[in-house]
Short mmCIF file of C-alpha atoms and ligand atoms in Angstrom, two decimals:
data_model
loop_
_atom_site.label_atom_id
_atom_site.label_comp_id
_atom_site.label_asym_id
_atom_site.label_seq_id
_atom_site.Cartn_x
_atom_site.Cartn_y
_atom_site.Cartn_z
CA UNK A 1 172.20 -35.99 -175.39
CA UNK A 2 168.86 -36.94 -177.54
CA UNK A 3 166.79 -34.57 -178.19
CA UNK A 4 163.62 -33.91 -177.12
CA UNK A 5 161.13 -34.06 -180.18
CA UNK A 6 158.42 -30.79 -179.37
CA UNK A 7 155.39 -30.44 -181.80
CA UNK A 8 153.16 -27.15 -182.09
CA UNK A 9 149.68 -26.82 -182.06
CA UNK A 10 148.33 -23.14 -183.41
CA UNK A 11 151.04 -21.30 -185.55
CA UNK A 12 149.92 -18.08 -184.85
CA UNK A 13 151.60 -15.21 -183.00
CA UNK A 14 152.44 -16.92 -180.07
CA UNK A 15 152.96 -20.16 -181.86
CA UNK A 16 156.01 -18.39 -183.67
CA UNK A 17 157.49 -17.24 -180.51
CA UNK A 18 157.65 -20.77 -179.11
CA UNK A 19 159.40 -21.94 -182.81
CA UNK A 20 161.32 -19.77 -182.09
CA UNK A 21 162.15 -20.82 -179.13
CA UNK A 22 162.52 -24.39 -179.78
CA UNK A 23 164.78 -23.87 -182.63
CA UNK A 24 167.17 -21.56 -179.96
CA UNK A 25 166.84 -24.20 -177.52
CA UNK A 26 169.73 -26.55 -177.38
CA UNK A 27 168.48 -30.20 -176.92
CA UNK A 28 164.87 -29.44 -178.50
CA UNK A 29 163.79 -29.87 -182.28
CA UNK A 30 160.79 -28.64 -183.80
CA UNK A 31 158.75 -32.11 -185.65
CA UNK A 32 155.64 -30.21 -186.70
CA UNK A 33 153.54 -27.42 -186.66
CA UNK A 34 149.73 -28.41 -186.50
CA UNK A 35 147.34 -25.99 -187.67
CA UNK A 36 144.99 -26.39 -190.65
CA UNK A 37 144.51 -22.79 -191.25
CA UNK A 38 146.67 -20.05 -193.76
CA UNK A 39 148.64 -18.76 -190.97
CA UNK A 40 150.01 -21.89 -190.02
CA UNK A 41 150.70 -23.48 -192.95
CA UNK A 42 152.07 -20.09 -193.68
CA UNK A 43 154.51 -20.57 -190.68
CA UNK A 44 155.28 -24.23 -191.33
CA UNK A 45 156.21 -22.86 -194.40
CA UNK A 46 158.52 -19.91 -193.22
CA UNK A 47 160.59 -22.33 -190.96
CA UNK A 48 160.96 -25.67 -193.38
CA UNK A 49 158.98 -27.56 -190.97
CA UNK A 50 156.18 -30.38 -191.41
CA UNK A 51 152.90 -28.89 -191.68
CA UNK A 52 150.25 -31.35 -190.14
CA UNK A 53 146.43 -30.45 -189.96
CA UNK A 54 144.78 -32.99 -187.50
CA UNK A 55 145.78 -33.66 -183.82
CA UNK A 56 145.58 -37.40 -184.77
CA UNK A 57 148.05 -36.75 -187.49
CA UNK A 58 150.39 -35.46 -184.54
CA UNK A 59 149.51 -38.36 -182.54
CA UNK A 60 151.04 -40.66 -185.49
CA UNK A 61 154.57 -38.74 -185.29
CA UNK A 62 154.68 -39.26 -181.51
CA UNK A 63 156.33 -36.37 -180.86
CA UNK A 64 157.94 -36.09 -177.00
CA UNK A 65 156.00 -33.51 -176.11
CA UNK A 66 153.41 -31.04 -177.66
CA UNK A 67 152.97 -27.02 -177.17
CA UNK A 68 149.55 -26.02 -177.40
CA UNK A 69 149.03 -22.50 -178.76
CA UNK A 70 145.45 -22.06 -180.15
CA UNK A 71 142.09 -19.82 -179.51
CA UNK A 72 141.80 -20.34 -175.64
CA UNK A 73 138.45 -22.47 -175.68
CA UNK A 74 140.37 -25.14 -177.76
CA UNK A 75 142.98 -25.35 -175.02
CA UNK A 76 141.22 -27.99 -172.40
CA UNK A 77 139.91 -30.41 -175.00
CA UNK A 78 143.32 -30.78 -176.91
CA UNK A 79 145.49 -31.33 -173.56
CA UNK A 80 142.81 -33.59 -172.90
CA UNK A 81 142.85 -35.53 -176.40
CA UNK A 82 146.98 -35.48 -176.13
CA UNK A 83 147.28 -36.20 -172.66
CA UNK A 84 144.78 -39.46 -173.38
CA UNK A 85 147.37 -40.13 -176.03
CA UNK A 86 150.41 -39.76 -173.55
CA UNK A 87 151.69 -36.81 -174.95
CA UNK A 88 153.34 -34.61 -172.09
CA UNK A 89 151.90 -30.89 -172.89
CA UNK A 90 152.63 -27.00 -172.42
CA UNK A 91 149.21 -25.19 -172.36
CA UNK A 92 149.76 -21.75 -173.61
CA UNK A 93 147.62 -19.41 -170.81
CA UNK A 94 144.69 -19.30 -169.79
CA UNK A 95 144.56 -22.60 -169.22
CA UNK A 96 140.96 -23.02 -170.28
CA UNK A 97 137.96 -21.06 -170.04
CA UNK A 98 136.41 -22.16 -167.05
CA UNK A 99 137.45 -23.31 -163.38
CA UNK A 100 135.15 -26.81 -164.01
CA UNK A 101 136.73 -27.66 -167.34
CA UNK A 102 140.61 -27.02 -165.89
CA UNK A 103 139.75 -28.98 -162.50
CA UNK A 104 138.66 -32.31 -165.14
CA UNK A 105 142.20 -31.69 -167.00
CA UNK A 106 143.96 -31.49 -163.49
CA UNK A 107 142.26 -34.89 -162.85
CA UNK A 108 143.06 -36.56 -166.17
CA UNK A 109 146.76 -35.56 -165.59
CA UNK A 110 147.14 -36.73 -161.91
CA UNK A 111 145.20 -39.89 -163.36
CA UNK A 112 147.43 -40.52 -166.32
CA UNK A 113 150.68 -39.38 -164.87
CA UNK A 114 151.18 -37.61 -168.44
CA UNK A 115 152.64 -34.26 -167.07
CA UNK A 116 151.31 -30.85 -168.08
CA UNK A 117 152.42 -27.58 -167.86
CA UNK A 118 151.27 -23.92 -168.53
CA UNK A 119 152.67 -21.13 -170.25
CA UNK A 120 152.63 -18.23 -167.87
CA UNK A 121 156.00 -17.84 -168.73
CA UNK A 122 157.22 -15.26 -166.56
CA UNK A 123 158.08 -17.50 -163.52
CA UNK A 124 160.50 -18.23 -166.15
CA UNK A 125 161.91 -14.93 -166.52
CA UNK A 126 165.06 -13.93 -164.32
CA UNK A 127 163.84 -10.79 -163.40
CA UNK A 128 160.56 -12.97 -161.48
CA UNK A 129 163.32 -15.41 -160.07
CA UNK A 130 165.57 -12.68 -158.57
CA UNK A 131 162.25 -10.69 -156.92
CA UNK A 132 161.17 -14.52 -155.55
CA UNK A 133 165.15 -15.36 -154.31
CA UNK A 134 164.75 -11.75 -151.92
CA UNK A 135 161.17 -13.15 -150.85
CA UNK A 136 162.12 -16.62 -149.88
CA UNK A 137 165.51 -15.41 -148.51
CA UNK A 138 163.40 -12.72 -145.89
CA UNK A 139 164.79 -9.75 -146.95
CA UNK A 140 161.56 -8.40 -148.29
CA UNK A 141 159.51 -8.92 -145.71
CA UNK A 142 155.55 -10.16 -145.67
CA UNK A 143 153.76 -7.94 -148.73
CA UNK A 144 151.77 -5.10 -147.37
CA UNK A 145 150.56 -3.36 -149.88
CA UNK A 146 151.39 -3.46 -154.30
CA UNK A 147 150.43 -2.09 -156.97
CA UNK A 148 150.40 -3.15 -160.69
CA UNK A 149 149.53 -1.14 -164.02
CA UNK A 150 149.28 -3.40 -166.89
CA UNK A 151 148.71 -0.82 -169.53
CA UNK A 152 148.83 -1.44 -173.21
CA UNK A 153 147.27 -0.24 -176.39
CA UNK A 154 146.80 -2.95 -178.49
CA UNK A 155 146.13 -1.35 -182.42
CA UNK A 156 143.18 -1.95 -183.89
CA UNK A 157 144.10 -5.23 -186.35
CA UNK A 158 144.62 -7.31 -183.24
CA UNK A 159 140.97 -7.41 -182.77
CA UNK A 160 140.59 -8.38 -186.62
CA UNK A 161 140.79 -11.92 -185.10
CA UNK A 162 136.73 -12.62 -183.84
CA UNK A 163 137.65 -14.64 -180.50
CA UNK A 164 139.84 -11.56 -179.15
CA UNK A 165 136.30 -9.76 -179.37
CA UNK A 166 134.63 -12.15 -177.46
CA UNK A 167 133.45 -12.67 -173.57
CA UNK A 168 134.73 -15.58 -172.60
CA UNK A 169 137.79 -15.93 -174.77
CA UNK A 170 139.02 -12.49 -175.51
CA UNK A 171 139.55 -9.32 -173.01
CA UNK A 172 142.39 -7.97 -171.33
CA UNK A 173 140.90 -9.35 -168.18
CA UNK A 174 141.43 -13.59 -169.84
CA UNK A 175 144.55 -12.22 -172.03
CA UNK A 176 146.26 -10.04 -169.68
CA UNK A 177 145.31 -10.13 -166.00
CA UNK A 178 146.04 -13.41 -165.74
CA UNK A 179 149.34 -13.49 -166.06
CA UNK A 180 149.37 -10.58 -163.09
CA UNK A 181 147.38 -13.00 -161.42
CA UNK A 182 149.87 -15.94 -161.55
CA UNK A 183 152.64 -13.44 -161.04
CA UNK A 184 150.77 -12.37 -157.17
CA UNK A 185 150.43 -15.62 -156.65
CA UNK A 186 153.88 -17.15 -157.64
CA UNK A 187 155.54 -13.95 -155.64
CA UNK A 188 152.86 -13.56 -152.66
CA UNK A 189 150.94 -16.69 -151.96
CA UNK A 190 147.31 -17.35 -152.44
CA UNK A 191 144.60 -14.85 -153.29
CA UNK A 192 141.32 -15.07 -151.04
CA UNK A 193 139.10 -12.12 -152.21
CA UNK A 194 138.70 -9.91 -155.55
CA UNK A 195 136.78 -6.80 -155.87
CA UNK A 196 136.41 -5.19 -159.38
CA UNK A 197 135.33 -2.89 -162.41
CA UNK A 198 135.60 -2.74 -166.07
CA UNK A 199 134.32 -0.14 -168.74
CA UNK A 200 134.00 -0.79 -172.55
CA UNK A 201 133.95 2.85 -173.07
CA UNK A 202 136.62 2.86 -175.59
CA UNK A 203 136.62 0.46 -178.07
CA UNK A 204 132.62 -0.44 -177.43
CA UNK A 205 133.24 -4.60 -177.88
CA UNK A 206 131.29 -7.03 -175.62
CA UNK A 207 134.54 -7.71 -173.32
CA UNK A 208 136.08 -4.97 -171.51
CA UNK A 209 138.95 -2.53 -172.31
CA UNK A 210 139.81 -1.21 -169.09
CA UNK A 211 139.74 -2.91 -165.37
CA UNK A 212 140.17 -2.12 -161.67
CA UNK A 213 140.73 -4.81 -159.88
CA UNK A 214 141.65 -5.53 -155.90
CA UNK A 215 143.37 -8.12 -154.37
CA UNK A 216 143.27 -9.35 -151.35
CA UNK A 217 146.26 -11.83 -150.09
CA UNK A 218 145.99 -15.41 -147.67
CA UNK A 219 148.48 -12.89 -145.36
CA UNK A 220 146.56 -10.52 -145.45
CA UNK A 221 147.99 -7.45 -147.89
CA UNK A 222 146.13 -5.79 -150.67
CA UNK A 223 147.73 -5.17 -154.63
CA UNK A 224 145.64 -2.78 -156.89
CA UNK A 225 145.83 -4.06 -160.40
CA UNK A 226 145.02 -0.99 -163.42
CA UNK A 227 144.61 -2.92 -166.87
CA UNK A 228 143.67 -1.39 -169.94
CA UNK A 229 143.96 -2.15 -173.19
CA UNK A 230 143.17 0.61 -174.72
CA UNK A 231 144.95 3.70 -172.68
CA UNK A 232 148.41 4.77 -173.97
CA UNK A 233 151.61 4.42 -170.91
CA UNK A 234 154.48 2.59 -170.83
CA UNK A 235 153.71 0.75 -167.91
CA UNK A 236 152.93 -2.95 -168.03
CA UNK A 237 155.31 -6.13 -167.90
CA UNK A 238 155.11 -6.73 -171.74
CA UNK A 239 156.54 -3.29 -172.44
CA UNK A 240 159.22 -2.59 -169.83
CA UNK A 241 160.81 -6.40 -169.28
CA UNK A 242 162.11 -6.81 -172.59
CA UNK A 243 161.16 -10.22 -172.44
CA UNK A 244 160.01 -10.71 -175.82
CA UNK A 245 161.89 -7.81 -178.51
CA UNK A 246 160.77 -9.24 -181.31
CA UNK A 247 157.59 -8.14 -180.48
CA UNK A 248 157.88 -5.41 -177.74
CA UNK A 249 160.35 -2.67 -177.54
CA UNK A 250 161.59 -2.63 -173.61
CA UNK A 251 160.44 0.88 -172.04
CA UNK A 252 162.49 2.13 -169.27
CA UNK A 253 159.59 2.10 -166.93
CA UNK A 254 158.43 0.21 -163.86
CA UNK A 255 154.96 -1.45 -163.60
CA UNK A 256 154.82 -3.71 -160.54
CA UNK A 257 155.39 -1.78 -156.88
CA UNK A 258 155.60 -4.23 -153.91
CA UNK A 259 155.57 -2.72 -150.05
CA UNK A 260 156.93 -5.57 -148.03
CA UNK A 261 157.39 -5.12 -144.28
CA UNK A 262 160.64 -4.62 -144.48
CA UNK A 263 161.73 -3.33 -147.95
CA UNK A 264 160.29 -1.97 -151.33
CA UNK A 265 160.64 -3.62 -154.71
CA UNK A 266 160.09 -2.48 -158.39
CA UNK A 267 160.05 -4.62 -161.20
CA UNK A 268 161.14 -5.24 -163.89
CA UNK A 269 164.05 -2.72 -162.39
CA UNK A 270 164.71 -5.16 -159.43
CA UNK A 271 164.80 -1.49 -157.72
CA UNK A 272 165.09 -2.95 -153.52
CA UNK A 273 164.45 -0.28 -151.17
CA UNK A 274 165.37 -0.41 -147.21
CA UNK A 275 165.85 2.40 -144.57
CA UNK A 276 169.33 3.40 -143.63
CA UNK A 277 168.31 2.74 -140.18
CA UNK A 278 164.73 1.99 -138.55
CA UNK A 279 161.78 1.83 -140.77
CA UNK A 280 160.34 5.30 -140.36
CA UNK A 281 159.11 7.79 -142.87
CA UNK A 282 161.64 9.83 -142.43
CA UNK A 283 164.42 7.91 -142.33
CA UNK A 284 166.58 8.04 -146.25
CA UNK A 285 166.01 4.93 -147.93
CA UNK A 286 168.77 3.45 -149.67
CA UNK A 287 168.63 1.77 -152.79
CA UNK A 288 170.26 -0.94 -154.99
CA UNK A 289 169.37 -3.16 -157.41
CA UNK A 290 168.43 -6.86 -156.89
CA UNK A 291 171.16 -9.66 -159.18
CA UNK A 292 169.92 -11.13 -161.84
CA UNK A 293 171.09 -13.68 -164.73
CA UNK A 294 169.94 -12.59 -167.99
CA UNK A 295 168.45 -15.55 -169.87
CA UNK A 296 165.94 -15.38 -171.81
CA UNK A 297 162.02 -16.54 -170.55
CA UNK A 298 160.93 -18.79 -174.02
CA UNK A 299 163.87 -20.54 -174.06
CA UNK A 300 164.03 -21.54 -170.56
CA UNK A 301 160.24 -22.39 -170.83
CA UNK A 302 161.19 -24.74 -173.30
CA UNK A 303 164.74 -25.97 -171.52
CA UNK A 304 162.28 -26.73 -168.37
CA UNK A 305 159.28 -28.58 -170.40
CA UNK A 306 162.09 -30.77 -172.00
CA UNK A 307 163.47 -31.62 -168.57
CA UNK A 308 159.61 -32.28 -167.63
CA UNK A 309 159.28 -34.56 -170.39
CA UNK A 310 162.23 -36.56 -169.43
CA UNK A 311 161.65 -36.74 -165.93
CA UNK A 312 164.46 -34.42 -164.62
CA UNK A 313 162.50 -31.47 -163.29
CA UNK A 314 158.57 -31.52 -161.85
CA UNK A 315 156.33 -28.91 -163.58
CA UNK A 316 156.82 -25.35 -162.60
CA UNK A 317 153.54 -24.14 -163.01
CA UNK A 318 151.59 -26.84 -162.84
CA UNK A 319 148.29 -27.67 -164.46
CA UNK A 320 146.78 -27.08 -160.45
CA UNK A 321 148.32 -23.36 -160.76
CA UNK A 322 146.69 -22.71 -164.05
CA UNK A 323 143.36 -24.16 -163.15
CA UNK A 324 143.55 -21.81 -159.67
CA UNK A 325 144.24 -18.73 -161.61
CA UNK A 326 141.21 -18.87 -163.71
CA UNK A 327 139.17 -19.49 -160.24
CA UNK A 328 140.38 -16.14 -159.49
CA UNK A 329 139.41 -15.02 -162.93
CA UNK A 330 136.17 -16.56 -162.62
CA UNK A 331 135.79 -14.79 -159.08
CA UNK A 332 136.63 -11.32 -160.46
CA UNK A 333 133.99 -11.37 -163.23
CA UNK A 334 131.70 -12.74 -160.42
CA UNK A 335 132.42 -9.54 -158.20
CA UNK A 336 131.65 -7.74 -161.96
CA UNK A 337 128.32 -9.01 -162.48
CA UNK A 338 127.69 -8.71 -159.14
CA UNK A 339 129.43 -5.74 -157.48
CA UNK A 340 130.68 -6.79 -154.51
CA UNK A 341 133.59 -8.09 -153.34
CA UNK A 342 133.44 -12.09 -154.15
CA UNK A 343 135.52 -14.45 -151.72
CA UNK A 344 137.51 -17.79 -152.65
CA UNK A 345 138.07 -19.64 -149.72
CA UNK A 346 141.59 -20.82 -149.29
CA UNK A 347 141.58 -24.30 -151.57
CA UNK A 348 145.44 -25.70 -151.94
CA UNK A 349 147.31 -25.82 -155.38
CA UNK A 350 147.75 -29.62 -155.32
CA UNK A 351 151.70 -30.52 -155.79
CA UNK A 352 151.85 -31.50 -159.62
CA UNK A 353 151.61 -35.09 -160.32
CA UNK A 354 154.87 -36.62 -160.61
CA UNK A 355 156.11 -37.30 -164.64
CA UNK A 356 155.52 -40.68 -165.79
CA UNK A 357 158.97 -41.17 -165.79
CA UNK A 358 160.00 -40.72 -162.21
CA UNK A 359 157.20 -42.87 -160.79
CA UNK A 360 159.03 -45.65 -162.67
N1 NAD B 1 152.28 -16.52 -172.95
C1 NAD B 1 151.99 -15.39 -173.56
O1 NAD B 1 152.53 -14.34 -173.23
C2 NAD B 1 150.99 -15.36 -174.67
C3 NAD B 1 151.07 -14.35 -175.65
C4 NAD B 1 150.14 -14.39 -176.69
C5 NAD B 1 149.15 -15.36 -176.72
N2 NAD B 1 149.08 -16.29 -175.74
C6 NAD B 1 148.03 -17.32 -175.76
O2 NAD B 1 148.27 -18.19 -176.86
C7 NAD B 1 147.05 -18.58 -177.49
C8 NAD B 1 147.08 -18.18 -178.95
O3 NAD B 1 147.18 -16.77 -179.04
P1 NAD B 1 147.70 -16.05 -180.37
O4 NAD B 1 147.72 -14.61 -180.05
O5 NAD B 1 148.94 -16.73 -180.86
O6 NAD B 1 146.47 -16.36 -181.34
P2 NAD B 1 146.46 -16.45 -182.92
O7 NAD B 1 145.05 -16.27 -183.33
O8 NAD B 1 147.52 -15.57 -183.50
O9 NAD B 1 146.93 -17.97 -183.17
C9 NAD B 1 146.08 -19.08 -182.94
C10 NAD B 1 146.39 -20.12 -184.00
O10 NAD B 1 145.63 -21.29 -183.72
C11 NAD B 1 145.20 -21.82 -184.98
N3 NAD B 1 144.08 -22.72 -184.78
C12 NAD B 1 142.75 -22.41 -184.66
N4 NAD B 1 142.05 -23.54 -184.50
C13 NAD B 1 142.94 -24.57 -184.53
C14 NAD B 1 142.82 -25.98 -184.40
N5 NAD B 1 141.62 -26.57 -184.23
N6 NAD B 1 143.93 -26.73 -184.45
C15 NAD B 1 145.15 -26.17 -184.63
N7 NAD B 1 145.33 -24.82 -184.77
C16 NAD B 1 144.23 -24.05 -184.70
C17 NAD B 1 144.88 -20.59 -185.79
O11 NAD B 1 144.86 -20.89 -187.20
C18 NAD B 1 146.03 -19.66 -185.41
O12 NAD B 1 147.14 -19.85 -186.27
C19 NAD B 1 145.93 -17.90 -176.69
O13 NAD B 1 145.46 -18.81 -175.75
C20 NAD B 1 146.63 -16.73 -175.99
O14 NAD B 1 146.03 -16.38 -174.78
C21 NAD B 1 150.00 -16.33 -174.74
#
């Protein structure tokens, strides 16, 4: 088997994660780390790896494929300056910072035929994939109603770094939400309508701490999303999956609750609830807990870009999906400002452009 050459771009927090990831991935290698500030060279460093500090240096080592793990406004014009250089690419989420700039890296892609992908890693994770197999297979019905808390304290030296301060590139609402947002979507189908809230009223920075947000589904259900990242709870995806321990401890708590028409489901628990007999409040409902493989989300991310880049697999959230969910971001902060519910019409993700290498 070769393997697949993978360069990073941003060695910060999340940029270790995916080293890590590479290095656990069988089939990948690591080439370089590109970053021209301490706390890459600092990781370069930690893992014996090249230390670059331009993207044309990168472009030089042709790597297979690049990761792209910086500040979120740098994330469009790098995919673009790769992509241009026929460098396949995983965009660490939010895929930009605005629906217009996304839509012109969605074009460049289906141009070029240079795949792209984007980290919302959790369609990766097993748990997602066994909550998606009782979906497509029926036996959860059409959602009704769900509700998600995403609630996290994040200590106070996380917002040492300016750009998590920042509208437009920091907030739980860019940082957070959208993952929840790709997550509905992924699960539930398309999103047509947003209504929401914030409050700064704890930590006082220009982007919000806290959010309400609703939902409102193509089929027709409603989810309530409660974000926050500055109220204490165990309940959010990042603290009860235990899909990345080196950074969060797993809490045994659920945070996602999904009413289908015919069942109940609780993640991450995989907790699938049905009536012993006819749907009726008060019928018992059994329950039992949905199958799932335990792998682990990073390194399949990484197993799946690889198989991108070589023309075995199409892109499983595809540049299309990552441009869509910051529409919907871009529609909630519109129903902010405004204060009303904002709709988004019913545009189609686009099927990702096929990988160079299958078109030949
Ligand atoms: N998928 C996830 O769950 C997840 C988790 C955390 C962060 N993220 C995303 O990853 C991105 C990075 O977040 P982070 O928390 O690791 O941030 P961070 O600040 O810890 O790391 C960013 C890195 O980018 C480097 N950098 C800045 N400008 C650069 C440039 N021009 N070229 C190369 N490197 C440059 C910085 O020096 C820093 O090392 C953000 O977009 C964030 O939303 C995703």
């Amino acid at each position: 088997m070769t393997q697949t050459r993978l360069a990073i771009v941003g060695g910060g927090i999340i940029g270790r994660t995916h080293a890590d990831a590479i290095r656990a991935c069988p089939g990948s290698d690591l080439v370089a780390i590109v970053d021209p500030f301490e706390s890459g060279k600092s990781l370069a460093k930690d893992l014996e790896c090249p230390h670059l500090e331009t993207l044309a240096a990168l472009i030089g080592l042709h790597p297979d494929g690049v990761i792209i793990a910086t500040p979120n406004a740098l994330h469009v014009p790098q995919a673009m300056t790769l992509i241009r250089a026929d460098l396949p690419v995983l965009v660490e989420k939010p895929l930009g910072d605005t629906a217009n700039s996304c839509a012109a890296l969605v074009a460049l892609s289906d141009r070029t035929g240079v795949p792209g992908l984007v980290g919302h890693h959790r369609r990766h994770n097993p748990i997602v994939q066994a909550a998606k197999t009782a979906i497509t297979e029926g036996r959860f019905g059409t959602l009704v109603s769900g509700t998600i808390s995403a609630t996290l304290y994040k200590d106070a030296r996380y917002f040492d770094v300016a750009w998590r301060r920042e509208p437009g590139a920091g907030g739980p609402i860019l940082i957070n939400l959208i993952h929840e947002i790709d997550l509905v979507r992924h699960l539930f189908g398309e999103i047509t309508e947003v209504t929401a809230l914030t409050s700064n009223s704890q930590r006082g920075f220009d982007v919000e701490d806290t959010a309400a947000v609703i939902l409102r589904l193509e089929t027709g259900g409603l989810i309530t999303i409660a974000l926050t990242d500055a109220g204490v709870g165990p309940w959010c995806w990042d603290t009860t999956a235990g899909e990345n321990p080196a950074r969060f401890p797993a809490m045994p708590a659920v945070s996602h609750m999904f009413a289908g028409t015919q069942a109940g489901m609780s993640l991450p628990d995989l907790s699938f609830w049905t009536h012993e007999g006819p749907r009726d409040w008060t019928v018992p409902q059994v329950n039992r807990l949905l199958d799932r493989v335990a792998t682990d989300s990073y390194i399949e991310q990484i197993r799946h870009f690889a198989a991108v880049i070589k023309g075995n697999e199409t892109p499983r959230i595809t540049l299309s999906d990552g441009a869509r969910n910051i529409a919907v971001i871009e529609a909630i902060r519109g129903s902010i400002t405004q204060r009303r519910p904002v709709p988004l019409g019913t545009h189609r993700i686009n099927t990702s452009p096929k990988p160079k290498a299958m078109m030949e």
